[in-house]
Short mmCIF file of N, CA and C in Angstrom, two decimals:
data_model
loop_
_atom_site.label_atom_id
_atom_site.label_comp_id
_atom_site.label_asym_id
_atom_site.label_seq_id
_atom_site.Cartn_x
_atom_site.Cartn_y
_atom_site.Cartn_z
N MET A 1 1.03 -1.27 0.10
CA MET A 1 -0.18 0.23 -0.13
C MET A 1 0.85 1.53 0.13
N THR A 2 1.85 1.45 1.21
CA THR A 2 2.97 2.05 0.77
C THR A 2 3.40 2.84 -0.19
N LEU A 3 4.08 1.50 -1.02
CA LEU A 3 4.54 1.91 -2.36
C LEU A 3 3.44 2.43 -3.34
N VAL A 4 2.48 2.20 -3.40
CA VAL A 4 1.42 2.62 -4.30
C VAL A 4 1.28 3.47 -3.87
N VAL A 5 1.32 4.41 -2.97
CA VAL A 5 0.65 5.73 -2.53
C VAL A 5 2.18 6.56 -3.03
N ALA A 6 3.19 5.95 -2.39
CA ALA A 6 4.65 6.81 -3.31
C ALA A 6 4.83 6.53 -4.72
N LEU A 7 4.22 5.86 -5.13
CA LEU A 7 4.74 5.78 -6.61
C LEU A 7 3.63 6.52 -7.27
N GLN A 8 2.63 6.94 -6.47
CA GLN A 8 1.59 8.04 -7.31
C GLN A 8 1.73 9.01 -6.87
N CYS A 9 2.29 9.53 -5.70
CA CYS A 9 2.52 10.69 -4.95
C CYS A 9 4.04 11.13 -6.19
N GLY A 10 4.75 9.97 -6.76
CA GLY A 10 6.01 10.30 -7.56
C GLY A 10 6.09 10.97 -9.04
N LEU A 11 4.77 10.26 -9.31
CA LEU A 11 4.34 10.54 -10.58
C LEU A 11 4.02 11.75 -10.87
N ASP A 12 3.24 12.23 -9.82
CA ASP A 12 3.10 13.64 -9.48
C ASP A 12 4.20 15.11 -9.89
N GLY A 13 5.27 14.74 -9.29
CA GLY A 13 6.07 15.51 -9.18
C GLY A 13 6.96 15.77 -7.31
N GLN A 14 5.76 14.86 -7.08
CA GLN A 14 6.22 15.51 -5.44
C GLN A 14 7.25 14.40 -5.01
N VAL A 15 8.03 15.28 -4.09
CA VAL A 15 9.11 14.40 -3.39
C VAL A 15 8.10 13.46 -2.71
N VAL A 16 8.60 12.35 -1.85
CA VAL A 16 8.01 11.03 -1.24
C VAL A 16 9.16 11.17 0.00
N ALA A 17 8.51 10.95 0.95
CA ALA A 17 9.45 10.20 1.93
C ALA A 17 8.63 9.02 2.57
N VAL A 18 8.72 7.57 2.71
CA VAL A 18 8.58 6.41 3.55
C VAL A 18 9.62 6.33 4.60
N THR A 19 8.87 6.64 5.83
CA THR A 19 9.77 6.04 7.06
C THR A 19 8.85 4.29 7.72
N ALA A 20 9.85 3.71 8.60
CA ALA A 20 9.18 2.85 9.26
C ALA A 20 9.59 3.46 11.03
N ASP A 21 9.07 2.89 11.60
CA ASP A 21 8.75 3.15 12.91
C ASP A 21 9.64 1.78 13.52
N SER A 22 10.77 1.78 14.03
CA SER A 22 11.11 0.45 14.58
C SER A 22 11.06 0.31 15.81
N GLY A 23 10.89 1.07 16.65
CA GLY A 23 10.53 0.89 17.75
C GLY A 23 11.52 0.93 18.67
N GLY A 24 12.61 1.43 17.83
CA GLY A 24 14.57 1.38 18.74
C GLY A 24 15.11 -0.06 18.64
N MET A 25 14.25 -0.89 17.45
CA MET A 25 15.30 -2.17 17.43
C MET A 25 15.80 -1.91 15.55
N GLY A 26 16.77 -3.16 15.69
CA GLY A 26 17.74 -3.03 14.82
C GLY A 26 17.30 -3.06 13.55
N PRO A 27 17.73 -3.14 12.84
CA PRO A 27 17.20 -3.41 11.12
C PRO A 27 17.18 -5.44 11.04
N ARG A 28 17.76 -5.43 11.62
CA ARG A 28 17.76 -7.39 11.97
C ARG A 28 16.65 -7.30 12.66
N ALA A 29 16.24 -7.23 13.65
CA ALA A 29 15.42 -7.46 14.19
C ALA A 29 13.69 -6.68 13.82
N VAL A 30 13.99 -5.70 12.90
CA VAL A 30 12.81 -5.12 12.27
C VAL A 30 12.62 -5.91 11.33
N MET A 31 13.54 -6.95 10.55
CA MET A 31 13.24 -7.91 9.27
C MET A 31 12.76 -9.28 9.84
N VAL A 32 13.09 -9.87 11.17
CA VAL A 32 12.91 -10.52 11.97
C VAL A 32 11.32 -10.43 12.13
N GLU A 33 10.29 -9.41 12.98
CA GLU A 33 9.62 -8.70 13.11
C GLU A 33 8.50 -9.43 11.92
N THR A 34 8.99 -8.41 10.90
CA THR A 34 8.54 -8.40 9.66
C THR A 34 8.04 -9.82 9.42
N LEU A 35 9.24 -10.93 9.02
CA LEU A 35 9.00 -12.04 9.04
C LEU A 35 7.96 -12.87 9.97
N VAL A 36 7.74 -12.53 10.84
CA VAL A 36 7.14 -13.33 11.98
C VAL A 36 6.20 -12.93 11.72
N ILE A 37 5.78 -11.78 12.03
CA ILE A 37 4.03 -10.98 11.72
C ILE A 37 3.49 -11.52 10.20
N GLY A 38 4.32 -11.33 9.47
CA GLY A 38 3.64 -12.07 8.14
C GLY A 38 3.22 -13.47 7.93
N GLY A 39 4.32 -13.91 8.56
CA GLY A 39 4.15 -15.50 8.27
C GLY A 39 3.32 -15.69 9.64
N LEU A 40 2.60 -15.03 9.90
CA LEU A 40 1.73 -15.52 11.51
C LEU A 40 0.33 -14.93 10.11
N ALA A 41 0.79 -13.65 9.30
CA ALA A 41 -0.91 -13.08 8.58
C ALA A 41 -1.24 -14.60 7.84
N ILE A 42 -0.13 -15.13 7.11
CA ILE A 42 -0.32 -15.85 6.10
C ILE A 42 -1.51 -17.17 6.58
N ALA A 43 -0.83 -17.65 7.74
CA ALA A 43 -1.63 -18.54 8.39
C ALA A 43 -2.70 -18.33 8.57
N PHE A 44 -3.22 -17.15 9.32
CA PHE A 44 -4.15 -16.71 9.32
C PHE A 44 -5.61 -16.85 8.53
N LEU A 45 -4.56 -16.39 7.18
CA LEU A 45 -5.92 -15.85 6.10
C LEU A 45 -6.23 -17.37 5.76
N MET A 46 -4.76 -18.38 5.88
CA MET A 46 -5.35 -19.49 5.40
C MET A 46 -6.13 -20.35 6.15
N GLN A 47 -6.22 -20.13 7.49
CA GLN A 47 -7.03 -21.02 8.41
C GLN A 47 -8.47 -20.24 7.68
N VAL A 48 -8.87 -18.99 7.69
CA VAL A 48 -10.13 -18.41 7.26
C VAL A 48 -10.62 -18.73 6.25
N TYR A 49 -9.52 -19.24 4.95
CA TYR A 49 -9.70 -19.03 3.91
C TYR A 49 -10.29 -20.73 3.99
N LEU A 50 -9.47 -21.76 4.73
CA LEU A 50 -10.08 -23.19 4.78
C LEU A 50 -11.44 -23.28 5.52
N LEU A 51 -12.14 -22.23 6.47
CA LEU A 51 -12.90 -22.09 7.54
C LEU A 51 -14.12 -21.38 6.36
N LEU A 52 -13.95 -20.96 5.18
CA LEU A 52 -15.22 -20.56 4.64
C LEU A 52 -15.02 -21.70 3.45
N ARG A 53 -14.32 -22.23 3.05
CA ARG A 53 -14.83 -23.81 2.33
C ARG A 53 -15.57 -24.50 3.18
N GLU A 54 -14.90 -24.80 4.60
CA GLU A 54 -15.71 -25.47 5.04
C GLU A 54 -17.65 -25.28 5.30
N ILE A 55 -17.60 -24.07 5.36
CA ILE A 55 -18.97 -23.44 5.27
C ILE A 55 -19.77 -23.24 4.01
N ARG A 56 -18.90 -23.52 3.43
CA ARG A 56 -19.55 -23.33 1.65
C ARG A 56 -20.08 -24.80 1.42
N ALA A 57 -19.16 -25.52 2.35
CA ALA A 57 -19.91 -27.02 1.86
C ALA A 57 -20.77 -27.75 2.34
N GLY A 58 -21.56 -26.76 3.87
CA GLY A 58 -22.59 -27.06 4.47
C GLY A 58 -21.80 -27.39 6.04
N GLU A 59 -20.59 -27.42 6.31
CA GLU A 59 -20.03 -27.53 7.22
C GLU A 59 -20.09 -26.52 8.65
N THR A 60 -20.78 -25.67 8.79
CA THR A 60 -20.33 -24.50 9.32
C THR A 60 -20.49 -24.11 10.64
N PHE A 61 -21.14 -25.91 11.44
CA PHE A 61 -21.27 -25.24 13.17
C PHE A 61 -20.44 -26.84 13.19
N GLY A 62 -19.40 -27.57 12.18
CA GLY A 62 -18.70 -28.59 12.69
C GLY A 62 -18.11 -28.44 13.31
N ILE A 63 -17.13 -29.57 13.82
CA ILE A 63 -15.72 -29.34 14.77
C ILE A 63 -14.49 -28.90 14.51
N ALA A 64 -14.34 -29.51 13.24
CA ALA A 64 -13.33 -28.54 12.25
C ALA A 64 -13.39 -26.71 11.80
N SER A 65 -14.52 -26.46 11.63
CA SER A 65 -15.04 -24.87 11.83
C SER A 65 -14.43 -23.83 12.71
N ARG A 66 -15.19 -25.31 13.90
CA ARG A 66 -14.72 -24.32 15.48
C ARG A 66 -13.53 -24.35 15.31
N ARG A 67 -12.87 -25.19 15.33
CA ARG A 67 -11.08 -25.28 15.59
C ARG A 67 -10.54 -24.36 14.59
N ARG A 68 -11.00 -23.99 13.21
CA ARG A 68 -10.58 -23.14 12.55
C ARG A 68 -10.88 -21.76 12.68
N LEU A 69 -11.68 -21.41 13.42
CA LEU A 69 -11.97 -20.57 13.63
C LEU A 69 -10.86 -19.69 15.07
N THR A 70 -10.98 -21.31 16.17
CA THR A 70 -9.92 -20.64 17.20
C THR A 70 -8.71 -20.66 16.71
N ARG A 71 -8.14 -21.14 15.94
CA ARG A 71 -6.57 -20.89 15.17
C ARG A 71 -6.60 -19.93 14.62
N ALA A 72 -7.72 -19.14 13.68
CA ALA A 72 -7.47 -18.20 13.50
C ALA A 72 -7.09 -16.65 14.54
N ALA A 73 -7.90 -17.43 15.39
CA ALA A 73 -7.99 -15.51 17.11
C ALA A 73 -6.64 -16.25 17.48
N VAL A 74 -6.01 -17.55 17.57
CA VAL A 74 -4.68 -17.67 17.85
C VAL A 74 -3.82 -16.97 17.51
N LEU A 75 -3.73 -17.09 16.24
CA LEU A 75 -2.85 -16.69 15.64
C LEU A 75 -2.90 -14.94 15.14
N MET A 76 -3.81 -14.35 15.28
CA MET A 76 -4.05 -13.00 15.12
C MET A 76 -3.49 -12.89 16.43
N LEU A 77 -3.86 -13.05 17.26
CA LEU A 77 -3.50 -12.75 18.81
C LEU A 77 -1.82 -12.75 18.78
N SER A 78 -1.39 -13.68 18.79
CA SER A 78 -0.24 -14.14 18.18
C SER A 78 0.91 -12.99 17.74
N ALA A 79 -0.18 -12.21 16.74
CA ALA A 79 0.59 -11.20 15.66
C ALA A 79 0.57 -10.07 16.48
N CYS A 80 -0.43 -9.77 17.36
CA CYS A 80 -0.20 -8.74 18.28
C CYS A 80 0.34 -8.47 19.05
N ALA A 81 0.50 -9.79 19.96
CA ALA A 81 1.71 -9.81 20.75
C ALA A 81 3.18 -9.92 20.30
N VAL A 82 3.68 -10.53 19.35
CA VAL A 82 4.96 -10.14 18.32
C VAL A 82 5.52 -8.63 18.38
N ASP A 83 4.33 -8.38 17.97
CA ASP A 83 4.53 -6.29 17.10
C ASP A 83 4.58 -5.57 18.79
N VAL A 84 3.65 -5.95 19.86
CA VAL A 84 3.62 -5.36 21.23
C VAL A 84 5.11 -5.56 21.59
N LEU A 85 5.21 -7.05 21.76
CA LEU A 85 6.65 -7.16 22.90
C LEU A 85 8.02 -7.25 22.28
N LEU A 86 7.59 -7.54 20.73
CA LEU A 86 9.11 -7.73 20.55
C LEU A 86 10.43 -6.32 20.43
N PRO A 87 9.95 -5.35 20.10
CA PRO A 87 10.52 -4.24 20.30
C PRO A 87 11.38 -3.74 21.38
N PRO A 88 10.61 -4.64 22.67
CA PRO A 88 10.97 -4.01 24.15
C PRO A 88 12.02 -5.15 24.27
N LEU A 89 11.27 -6.29 24.05
CA LEU A 89 12.42 -7.38 24.95
C LEU A 89 13.72 -7.90 23.89
N THR A 90 13.49 -7.10 22.50
CA THR A 90 14.57 -6.94 21.53
C THR A 90 15.82 -5.87 22.30
N LEU A 91 15.41 -4.61 22.40
CA LEU A 91 16.24 -3.99 23.62
C LEU A 91 17.04 -4.65 24.95
N LEU A 92 16.10 -5.42 25.41
CA LEU A 92 16.08 -6.23 26.62
C LEU A 92 17.86 -7.13 26.30
N LEU A 93 17.61 -7.64 25.40
CA LEU A 93 18.41 -8.73 24.92
C LEU A 93 19.80 -8.16 24.45
N THR A 94 19.69 -7.41 23.83
CA THR A 94 20.66 -6.96 22.29
C THR A 94 21.64 -5.94 23.89
N ASP A 95 21.09 -5.04 24.29
CA ASP A 95 21.95 -4.48 25.10
C ASP A 95 20.92 -3.56 27.08
N GLY A 96 22.02 -4.57 27.54
CA GLY A 96 21.78 -5.27 29.03
C GLY A 96 21.69 -3.98 30.04
N ARG A 97 22.59 -2.66 29.03
CA ARG A 97 22.87 -1.25 30.17
C ARG A 97 21.88 -0.74 29.89
N ALA A 98 20.71 -0.97 29.23
CA ALA A 98 19.57 -0.03 29.00
C ALA A 98 19.72 1.30 28.71
N THR A 99 20.55 1.64 27.94
CA THR A 99 21.04 2.71 27.60
C THR A 99 20.08 4.05 26.15
N HIS A 100 19.55 2.94 25.94
CA HIS A 100 18.44 3.61 24.88
C HIS A 100 17.22 3.44 25.85
N ALA A 101 16.11 4.11 25.28
CA ALA A 101 14.57 4.39 26.01
C ALA A 101 13.55 3.48 25.67
N MET A 102 13.47 2.74 26.10
CA MET A 102 12.80 1.59 25.86
C MET A 102 10.87 2.13 25.61
N THR A 103 10.85 1.67 24.89
CA THR A 103 8.99 1.88 24.80
C THR A 103 8.48 0.68 24.27
N PHE A 104 6.96 0.70 25.52
CA PHE A 104 6.26 -0.36 24.74
C PHE A 104 5.48 0.28 24.72
N ALA A 105 4.96 0.30 23.56
CA ALA A 105 3.42 1.08 22.83
C ALA A 105 2.50 0.24 22.31
N VAL A 106 1.32 -0.01 22.71
CA VAL A 106 0.21 -0.20 21.59
C VAL A 106 -0.48 0.69 21.36
N SER A 107 -0.70 0.46 19.59
CA SER A 107 -0.98 1.48 18.54
C SER A 107 -2.41 1.10 18.43
N GLY A 108 -3.08 1.63 17.76
CA GLY A 108 -4.48 1.78 17.38
C GLY A 108 -4.90 0.25 16.18
N SER A 109 -3.87 -0.35 15.97
CA SER A 109 -3.82 -1.76 14.87
C SER A 109 -4.09 -2.57 15.97
N ASP A 110 -3.06 -2.11 16.89
CA ASP A 110 -2.99 -3.54 17.84
C ASP A 110 -4.15 -3.80 18.51
N ALA A 111 -4.74 -2.34 18.54
CA ALA A 111 -6.07 -2.42 19.71
C ALA A 111 -7.30 -3.27 18.96
N LEU A 112 -6.99 -2.89 17.90
CA LEU A 112 -7.83 -3.35 16.83
C LEU A 112 -7.67 -5.27 16.94
N LEU A 113 -6.51 -5.66 16.73
CA LEU A 113 -6.32 -6.72 16.63
C LEU A 113 -6.98 -7.47 17.59
N LEU A 114 -6.49 -6.72 19.01
CA LEU A 114 -6.62 -7.68 20.07
C LEU A 114 -8.43 -7.63 20.13
N LEU A 115 -9.44 -6.03 19.70
CA LEU A 115 -10.70 -6.82 19.47
C LEU A 115 -11.57 -7.78 18.06
N LEU A 116 -10.50 -7.98 17.42
CA LEU A 116 -10.82 -8.53 16.39
C LEU A 116 -10.86 -10.17 17.13
N SER A 117 -9.38 -10.59 17.63
CA SER A 117 -9.00 -11.81 17.78
C SER A 117 -10.03 -12.42 19.25
N THR A 118 -10.18 -11.53 19.51
CA THR A 118 -11.27 -11.09 20.92
C THR A 118 -12.53 -11.72 20.00
N THR A 119 -12.84 -10.63 19.03
CA THR A 119 -14.06 -11.61 18.13
C THR A 119 -13.97 -13.11 18.04
N PHE A 120 -13.53 -13.74 17.72
CA PHE A 120 -13.01 -14.46 16.41
C PHE A 120 -13.06 -15.59 18.02
N PHE A 121 -12.82 -15.44 18.98
CA PHE A 121 -12.59 -15.98 20.49
C PHE A 121 -14.16 -16.35 20.30
N PHE A 122 -14.84 -15.14 20.71
CA PHE A 122 -16.21 -15.25 20.78
C PHE A 122 -16.99 -16.18 20.01
N MET A 123 -16.67 -15.82 18.62
CA MET A 123 -17.39 -16.92 17.65
C MET A 123 -17.17 -18.01 17.65
N ALA A 124 -16.21 -18.47 18.05
CA ALA A 124 -16.03 -19.92 18.22
C ALA A 124 -17.12 -20.20 19.28
N ARG A 125 -17.07 -19.59 20.01
CA ARG A 125 -17.65 -20.40 20.88
C ARG A 125 -19.83 -20.08 21.06
N LEU A 126 -19.77 -18.97 20.17
CA LEU A 126 -21.23 -19.28 19.45
C LEU A 126 -21.19 -20.16 18.49
N PHE A 127 -20.21 -20.76 17.91
CA PHE A 127 -20.12 -21.64 16.62
C PHE A 127 -20.37 -23.13 17.49
N GLU A 128 -20.18 -23.20 19.10
CA GLU A 128 -20.33 -24.71 19.75
C GLU A 128 -21.35 -24.35 20.14
N HIS A 129 -22.19 -23.82 20.58
CA HIS A 129 -23.27 -23.56 20.81
C HIS A 129 -24.59 -24.22 19.96
N ALA A 130 -24.12 -23.13 18.71
CA ALA A 130 -25.20 -23.29 17.18
C ALA A 130 -25.00 -24.49 17.49
N ALA A 131 -23.84 -25.98 17.02
CA ALA A 131 -23.85 -26.69 16.80
C ALA A 131 -24.68 -27.96 18.06
N ALA A 132 -24.49 -27.35 19.31
CA ALA A 132 -25.71 -27.80 20.26
C ALA A 132 -26.51 -28.09 19.60
N PHE A 133 -27.23 -26.97 19.49
CA PHE A 133 -28.89 -26.56 19.10
C PHE A 133 -29.16 -27.16 17.67
N GLU A 134 -28.09 -27.05 17.05
CA GLU A 134 -28.73 -28.00 15.38
C GLU A 134 -28.59 -29.50 15.73
N THR A 135 -27.68 -30.38 16.87
CA THR A 135 -28.00 -31.25 17.30
C THR A 135 -28.71 -31.83 18.19
N ASP A 136 -29.29 -30.97 18.77
CA ASP A 136 -30.94 -30.80 19.36
C ASP A 136 -32.18 -30.98 18.79
N SER A 137 -31.76 -29.87 18.07
CA SER A 137 -32.91 -29.62 16.55
C SER A 137 -33.20 -31.32 15.65
N HIS A 138 -31.55 -31.90 15.46
CA HIS A 138 -32.18 -33.01 14.35
C HIS A 138 -32.58 -34.22 15.16
N GLU A 139 -32.50 -33.91 16.57
CA GLU A 139 -32.46 -35.13 17.58
C GLU A 139 -34.34 -34.95 18.04
N ILE A 140 -35.10 -34.01 17.51
CA ILE A 140 -36.06 -33.85 17.98
C ILE A 140 -36.70 -34.30 17.40
N VAL A 141 -36.46 -33.78 15.90
CA VAL A 141 -37.22 -34.25 14.55
C VAL A 141 -36.65 -35.61 13.94
#
């Protein structure tokens, strides 16, 4: 997204500067954080894709669907934890003298990820209750 905006502004003859907040981490730690969060995001999207395939096949409230939804929530929560905890942890591990200012920040995107992962956990519980209702309705008829 940043690349698209930079290219569009660059084509208009404007000067564009793109910076990234590393949270005080070195380039290697930023690369590791990016790779870990990217991997977690890919795994999350794969779980959601497989969940939607199962729902399309008619297995809306099955055990596999609930597990995929729970895994997606755990992956999202893990990405948030990596984003919040890795910068201060990296500074502690690389420089024990604490000469750098350490920031422990939760951004708006982190708060949104926490909210969404909580919603996914809640939805998994709803799927569990819906499966019980579905079983009961089949037994009654």
